[in-house]
JSON list of C-alpha atoms in Angstrom, two decimals:
[
{"chain": "A", "resi": 57, "resn": "MET", "atom": "CA", "xyz": [23.59, 11.25, 18.80]},
{"chain": "A", "resi": 58, "resn": "ALA", "atom": "CA", "xyz": [20.43, 12.97, 20.08]},
{"chain": "A", "resi": 59, "resn": "ALA", "atom": "CA", "xyz": [19.77, 14.42, 16.64]},
{"chain": "A", "resi": 60, "resn": "GLU", "atom": "CA", "xyz": [20.08, 10.99, 15.06]},
{"chain": "A", "resi": 61, "resn": "LEU", "atom": "CA", "xyz": [17.58, 9.49, 17.53]},
{"chain": "A", "resi": 62, "resn": "LYS", "atom": "CA", "xyz": [15.11, 12.31, 16.90]},
{"chain": "A", "resi": 63, "resn": "VAL", "atom": "CA", "xyz": [15.43, 11.91, 13.14]},
{"chain": "A", "resi": 64, "resn": "GLN", "atom": "CA", "xyz": [15.05, 8.12, 13.46]},
{"chain": "A", "resi": 65, "resn": "LYS", "atom": "CA", "xyz": [11.78, 8.59, 15.37]},
{"chain": "A", "resi": 66, "resn": "VAL", "atom": "CA", "xyz": [10.40, 10.91, 12.70]},
{"chain": "A", "resi": 67, "resn": "LEU", "atom": "CA", "xyz": [11.58, 8.55, 9.98]},
{"chain": "A", "resi": 68, "resn": "ASN", "atom": "CA", "xyz": [9.92, 5.56, 11.65]},
{"chain": "A", "resi": 69, "resn": "LYS", "atom": "CA", "xyz": [6.65, 7.48, 12.00]},
{"chain": "A", "resi": 70, "resn": "ALA", "atom": "CA", "xyz": [6.80, 8.53, 8.34]},
{"chain": "A", "resi": 71, "resn": "VAL", "atom": "CA", "xyz": [7.44, 4.96, 7.18]},
{"chain": "A", "resi": 72, "resn": "ASP", "atom": "CA", "xyz": [4.52, 3.70, 9.28]},
{"chain": "A", "resi": 73, "resn": "LYS", "atom": "CA", "xyz": [2.18, 6.45, 8.01]},
{"chain": "A", "resi": 74, "resn": "ALA", "atom": "CA", "xyz": [3.18, 5.72, 4.40]},
{"chain": "A", "resi": 75, "resn": "LYS", "atom": "CA", "xyz": [2.46, 2.01, 4.88]},
{"chain": "A", "resi": 76, "resn": "ASP", "atom": "CA", "xyz": [-0.88, 2.72, 6.54]},
{"chain": "A", "resi": 77, "resn": "LEU", "atom": "CA", "xyz": [-1.91, 5.10, 3.76]},
{"chain": "A", "resi": 78, "resn": "ALA", "atom": "CA", "xyz": [-0.89, 2.65, 1.03]},
{"chain": "A", "resi": 79, "resn": "LYS", "atom": "CA", "xyz": [-2.84, -0.12, 2.75]},
{"chain": "A", "resi": 80, "resn": "ALA", "atom": "CA", "xyz": [-5.95, 2.05, 3.14]},
{"chain": "A", "resi": 81, "resn": "GLU", "atom": "CA", "xyz": [-5.80, 3.12, -0.51]},
{"chain": "A", "resi": 82, "resn": "GLY", "atom": "CA", "xyz": [-5.24, -0.48, -1.60]},
{"chain": "A", "resi": 83, "resn": "ASN", "atom": "CA", "xyz": [-8.24, -1.59, 0.41]},
{"chain": "A", "resi": 84, "resn": "LEU", "atom": "CA", "xyz": [-10.42, 0.84, -1.54]},
{"chain": "A", "resi": 85, "resn": "VAL", "atom": "CA", "xyz": [-10.01, -1.18, -4.74]},
{"chain": "A", "resi": 86, "resn": "PRO", "atom": "CA", "xyz": [-13.24, -3.13, -5.31]},
{"chain": "A", "resi": 87, "resn": "ALA", "atom": "CA", "xyz": [-12.78, -6.90, -5.35]},
{"chain": "A", "resi": 88, "resn": "ASP", "atom": "CA", "xyz": [-14.14, -7.14, -8.91]},
{"chain": "A", "resi": 89, "resn": "GLN", "atom": "CA", "xyz": [-11.28, -4.86, -10.08]},
{"chain": "A", "resi": 90, "resn": "LEU", "atom": "CA", "xyz": [-8.37, -6.18, -8.00]},
{"chain": "A", "resi": 91, "resn": "LEU", "atom": "CA", "xyz": [-7.33, -9.01, -10.31]},
{"chain": "A", "resi": 92, "resn": "ARG", "atom": "CA", "xyz": [-7.47, -6.74, -13.36]},
{"chain": "A", "resi": 93, "resn": "LEU", "atom": "CA", "xyz": [-4.86, -4.38, -11.92]},
{"chain": "A", "resi": 94, "resn": "PRO", "atom": "CA", "xyz": [-1.09, -4.82, -11.57]},
{"chain": "A", "resi": 95, "resn": "PRO", "atom": "CA", "xyz": [0.53, -6.98, -10.42]},
{"chain": "A", "resi": 96, "resn": "HIS", "atom": "CA", "xyz": [-2.25, -9.53, -10.86]},
{"chain": "A", "resi": 97, "resn": "GLY", "atom": "CA", "xyz": [-3.69, -8.37, -14.21]},
{"chain": "A", "resi": 98, "resn": "VAL", "atom": "CA", "xyz": [-0.71, -9.48, -16.28]},
{"chain": "A", "resi": 99, "resn": "LYS", "atom": "CA", "xyz": [-1.25, -13.10, -15.23]},
{"chain": "A", "resi": 100, "resn": "TYR", "atom": "CA", "xyz": [-4.75, -13.42, -16.71]},
{"chain": "A", "resi": 101, "resn": "ALA", "atom": "CA", "xyz": [-6.41, -13.02, -20.12]},
{"chain": "A", "resi": 102, "resn": "ALA", "atom": "CA", "xyz": [-8.16, -9.65, -20.37]},
{"chain": "A", "resi": 103, "resn": "ASP", "atom": "CA", "xyz": [-11.34, -11.20, -21.81]},
{"chain": "A", "resi": 104, "resn": "SER", "atom": "CA", "xyz": [-11.64, -13.97, -19.22]},
{"chain": "A", "resi": 105, "resn": "TYR", "atom": "CA", "xyz": [-13.12, -12.18, -16.21]},
{"chain": "A", "resi": 106, "resn": "ASP", "atom": "CA", "xyz": [-16.54, -13.21, -14.91]},
{"chain": "A", "resi": 107, "resn": "ALA", "atom": "CA", "xyz": [-19.16, -10.88, -13.43]},
{"chain": "A", "resi": 108, "resn": "GLU", "atom": "CA", "xyz": [-17.45, -10.99, -10.02]},
{"chain": "A", "resi": 109, "resn": "GLY", "atom": "CA", "xyz": [-14.10, -10.00, -11.53]},
{"chain": "A", "resi": 110, "resn": "LYS", "atom": "CA", "xyz": [-12.50, -13.42, -11.23]},
{"chain": "A", "resi": 111, "resn": "PRO", "atom": "CA", "xyz": [-10.42, -14.60, -14.21]},
{"chain": "A", "resi": 112, "resn": "THR", "atom": "CA", "xyz": [-11.03, -17.96, -15.85]},
{"chain": "A", "resi": 113, "resn": "LYS", "atom": "CA", "xyz": [-7.99, -18.08, -18.16]},
{"chain": "A", "resi": 114, "resn": "LEU", "atom": "CA", "xyz": [-4.31, -17.33, -17.94]},
{"chain": "A", "resi": 115, "resn": "ALA", "atom": "CA", "xyz": [-2.71, -14.65, -20.12]},
{"chain": "A", "resi": 116, "resn": "ASP", "atom": "CA", "xyz": [-1.42, -17.34, -22.48]},
{"chain": "A", "resi": 117, "resn": "GLY", "atom": "CA", "xyz": [-4.96, -18.68, -22.94]},
{"chain": "A", "resi": 118, "resn": "GLY", "atom": "CA", "xyz": [-4.54, -21.69, -20.69]},
{"chain": "A", "resi": 119, "resn": "VAL", "atom": "CA", "xyz": [-7.09, -22.71, -18.08]},
{"chain": "A", "resi": 120, "resn": "LEU", "atom": "CA", "xyz": [-6.38, -21.96, -14.43]},
{"chain": "A", "resi": 121, "resn": "SER", "atom": "CA", "xyz": [-5.20, -24.92, -12.39]},
{"chain": "A", "resi": 122, "resn": "LYS", "atom": "CA", "xyz": [-7.00, -25.89, -9.18]},
{"chain": "A", "resi": 123, "resn": "GLY", "atom": "CA", "xyz": [-4.30, -24.15, -7.17]},
{"chain": "A", "resi": 124, "resn": "GLN", "atom": "CA", "xyz": [-4.58, -20.98, -9.23]},
{"chain": "A", "resi": 125, "resn": "GLU", "atom": "CA", "xyz": [-8.38, -21.00, -8.87]},
{"chain": "A", "resi": 126, "resn": "LYS", "atom": "CA", "xyz": [-7.96, -21.37, -5.13]},
{"chain": "A", "resi": 127, "resn": "GLU", "atom": "CA", "xyz": [-5.51, -18.45, -5.07]},
{"chain": "A", "resi": 128, "resn": "VAL", "atom": "CA", "xyz": [-7.94, -16.29, -7.09]},
{"chain": "A", "resi": 129, "resn": "LEU", "atom": "CA", "xyz": [-10.79, -17.11, -4.71]},
{"chain": "A", "resi": 130, "resn": "LYS", "atom": "CA", "xyz": [-8.62, -16.36, -1.70]},
{"chain": "A", "resi": 131, "resn": "LEU", "atom": "CA", "xyz": [-7.45, -12.99, -3.07]},
{"chain": "A", "resi": 132, "resn": "HIS", "atom": "CA", "xyz": [-10.97, -12.06, -4.14]},
{"chain": "A", "resi": 133, "resn": "LYS", "atom": "CA", "xyz": [-12.48, -12.90, -0.74]},
{"chain": "A", "resi": 134, "resn": "LYS", "atom": "CA", "xyz": [-9.72, -11.12, 1.15]},
{"chain": "A", "resi": 135, "resn": "GLN", "atom": "CA", "xyz": [-10.20, -7.99, -0.95]},
{"chain": "A", "resi": 136, "resn": "GLN", "atom": "CA", "xyz": [-13.98, -8.08, -0.48]},
{"chain": "A", "resi": 137, "resn": "GLU", "atom": "CA", "xyz": [-13.51, -8.11, 3.27]},
{"chain": "A", "resi": 138, "resn": "ALA", "atom": "CA", "xyz": [-10.83, -5.41, 3.24]},
{"chain": "A", "resi": 139, "resn": "PHE", "atom": "CA", "xyz": [-12.93, -3.20, 0.95]},
{"chain": "A", "resi": 140, "resn": "ALA", "atom": "CA", "xyz": [-16.02, -3.55, 3.16]},
{"chain": "A", "resi": 141, "resn": "LYS", "atom": "CA", "xyz": [-14.02, -2.79, 6.30]},
{"chain": "A", "resi": 142, "resn": "GLN", "atom": "CA", "xyz": [-12.31, 0.24, 4.73]},
{"chain": "A", "resi": 143, "resn": "ALA", "atom": "CA", "xyz": [-15.59, 1.56, 3.31]},
{"chain": "A", "resi": 144, "resn": "ALA", "atom": "CA", "xyz": [-17.21, 1.31, 6.75]},
{"chain": "A", "resi": 145, "resn": "GLN", "atom": "CA", "xyz": [-14.25, 3.07, 8.30]},
{"chain": "A", "resi": 146, "resn": "LEU", "atom": "CA", "xyz": [-14.50, 5.88, 5.74]},
{"chain": "A", "resi": 147, "resn": "GLU", "atom": "CA", "xyz": [-18.24, 6.16, 6.28]},
{"chain": "A", "resi": 148, "resn": "ALA", "atom": "CA", "xyz": [-17.64, 6.61, 10.00]},
{"chain": "A", "resi": 149, "resn": "THR", "atom": "CA", "xyz": [-14.75, 9.03, 9.42]},
{"chain": "A", "resi": 150, "resn": "PRO", "atom": "CA", "xyz": [-15.13, 10.67, 5.99]},
{"chain": "A", "resi": 151, "resn": "GLY", "atom": "CA", "xyz": [-11.89, 12.68, 6.17]},
{"chain": "A", "resi": 152, "resn": "LEU", "atom": "CA", "xyz": [-9.72, 9.76, 7.23]},
{"chain": "A", "resi": 153, "resn": "LEU", "atom": "CA", "xyz": [-7.64, 9.49, 4.05]},
{"chain": "A", "resi": 154, "resn": "ASP", "atom": "CA", "xyz": [-7.11, 13.24, 3.90]},
{"chain": "A", "resi": 155, "resn": "ALA", "atom": "CA", "xyz": [-5.99, 13.22, 7.53]},
{"chain": "A", "resi": 156, "resn": "MET", "atom": "CA", "xyz": [-3.60, 10.35, 6.82]},
{"chain": "A", "resi": 157, "resn": "ARG", "atom": "CA", "xyz": [-2.17, 12.18, 3.80]},
{"chain": "A", "resi": 158, "resn": "ALA", "atom": "CA", "xyz": [-1.77, 15.38, 5.83]},
{"chain": "A", "resi": 159, "resn": "ALA", "atom": "CA", "xyz": [0.00, 13.55, 8.66]},
{"chain": "A", "resi": 160, "resn": "LEU", "atom": "CA", "xyz": [2.39, 11.93, 6.19]},
{"chain": "A", "resi": 161, "resn": "ALA", "atom": "CA", "xyz": [3.01, 15.27, 4.46]},
{"chain": "A", "resi": 162, "resn": "ALA", "atom": "CA", "xyz": [3.86, 16.90, 7.80]},
{"chain": "A", "resi": 163, "resn": "LEU", "atom": "CA", "xyz": [6.37, 14.16, 8.62]},
{"chain": "A", "resi": 164, "resn": "GLN", "atom": "CA", "xyz": [7.86, 14.42, 5.14]},
{"chain": "A", "resi": 165, "resn": "ALA", "atom": "CA", "xyz": [8.22, 18.18, 5.62]},
{"chain": "A", "resi": 166, "resn": "GLU", "atom": "CA", "xyz": [10.12, 17.52, 8.85]},
{"chain": "A", "resi": 167, "resn": "LEU", "atom": "CA", "xyz": [12.43, 15.13, 7.02]},
{"chain": "A", "resi": 168, "resn": "ARG", "atom": "CA", "xyz": [13.00, 17.67, 4.23]},
{"chain": "A", "resi": 169, "resn": "ALA", "atom": "CA", "xyz": [13.92, 20.24, 6.87]},
{"chain": "A", "resi": 170, "resn": "VAL", "atom": "CA", "xyz": [16.44, 17.81, 8.33]},
{"chain": "A", "resi": 171, "resn": "LEU", "atom": "CA", "xyz": [17.96, 17.23, 4.90]},
{"chain": "A", "resi": 172, "resn": "ALA", "atom": "CA", "xyz": [18.27, 21.00, 4.43]},
{"chain": "A", "resi": 173, "resn": "ASP", "atom": "CA", "xyz": [20.23, 21.30, 7.69]},
{"chain": "A", "resi": 174, "resn": "ALA", "atom": "CA", "xyz": [23.85, 20.50, 6.75]},
{"chain": "A", "resi": 175, "resn": "PRO", "atom": "CA", "xyz": [25.19, 20.04, 10.33]},
{"chain": "A", "resi": 176, "resn": "THR", "atom": "CA", "xyz": [22.48, 17.48, 11.11]},
{"chain": "A", "resi": 177, "resn": "VAL", "atom": "CA", "xyz": [22.97, 15.65, 7.81]},
{"chain": "A", "resi": 178, "resn": "ALA", "atom": "CA", "xyz": [26.69, 15.40, 8.58]},
{"chain": "A", "resi": 179, "resn": "VAL", "atom": "CA", "xyz": [26.04, 13.26, 11.67]},
{"chain": "A", "resi": 180, "resn": "LEU", "atom": "CA", "xyz": [23.45, 10.95, 10.08]},
{"chain": "A", "resi": 181, "resn": "SER", "atom": "CA", "xyz": [24.41, 7.55, 8.71]},
{"chain": "A", "resi": 182, "resn": "SER", "atom": "CA", "xyz": [24.24, 6.88, 4.99]},
{"chain": "A", "resi": 183, "resn": "GLU", "atom": "CA", "xyz": [21.59, 4.22, 5.68]},
{"chain": "A", "resi": 184, "resn": "MET", "atom": "CA", "xyz": [19.36, 6.72, 7.43]},
{"chain": "A", "resi": 185, "resn": "LEU", "atom": "CA", "xyz": [19.81, 9.23, 4.62]},
{"chain": "A", "resi": 186, "resn": "ALA", "atom": "CA", "xyz": [18.84, 6.57, 2.09]},
{"chain": "A", "resi": 187, "resn": "GLN", "atom": "CA", "xyz": [15.74, 5.69, 4.11]},
{"chain": "A", "resi": 188, "resn": "MET", "atom": "CA", "xyz": [14.79, 9.35, 4.27]},
{"chain": "A", "resi": 189, "resn": "GLU", "atom": "CA", "xyz": [15.15, 9.73, 0.52]},
{"chain": "A", "resi": 190, "resn": "ALA", "atom": "CA", "xyz": [12.97, 6.65, 0.01]},
{"chain": "A", "resi": 191, "resn": "VAL", "atom": "CA", "xyz": [10.20, 8.07, 2.22]},
{"chain": "A", "resi": 192, "resn": "LEU", "atom": "CA", "xyz": [10.36, 11.37, 0.38]},
{"chain": "A", "resi": 193, "resn": "ALA", "atom": "CA", "xyz": [10.25, 9.79, -3.07]}
]
């Protein structure tokens, strides 16, 4: 039981670190590129982006509806703000992403060590093992 709680704590930390790292890396995409990349890019015509990176046509050649234009503006503005905030954070702490990656790697190493320990693996639930595999993937 104690081993399972310890592993759960490490697993929770690893999941949180992975989410934080993915968010930070996602925030580093410039707003003018966001809507060109998956999953958004497939929705819009490749030749329809304006100077700010906002699409004007759908992939099928149709014009964006008012609602779609509003969604594009909202995504674009949100990404501009996130990019500026992340850039400022990286300027203040240049090694932040490397530190985040290192922290995640250390937690993943702990989880790999747990998976290599047969007696500990024997007491863990199949759900927890699946979560560990997902974090290590």
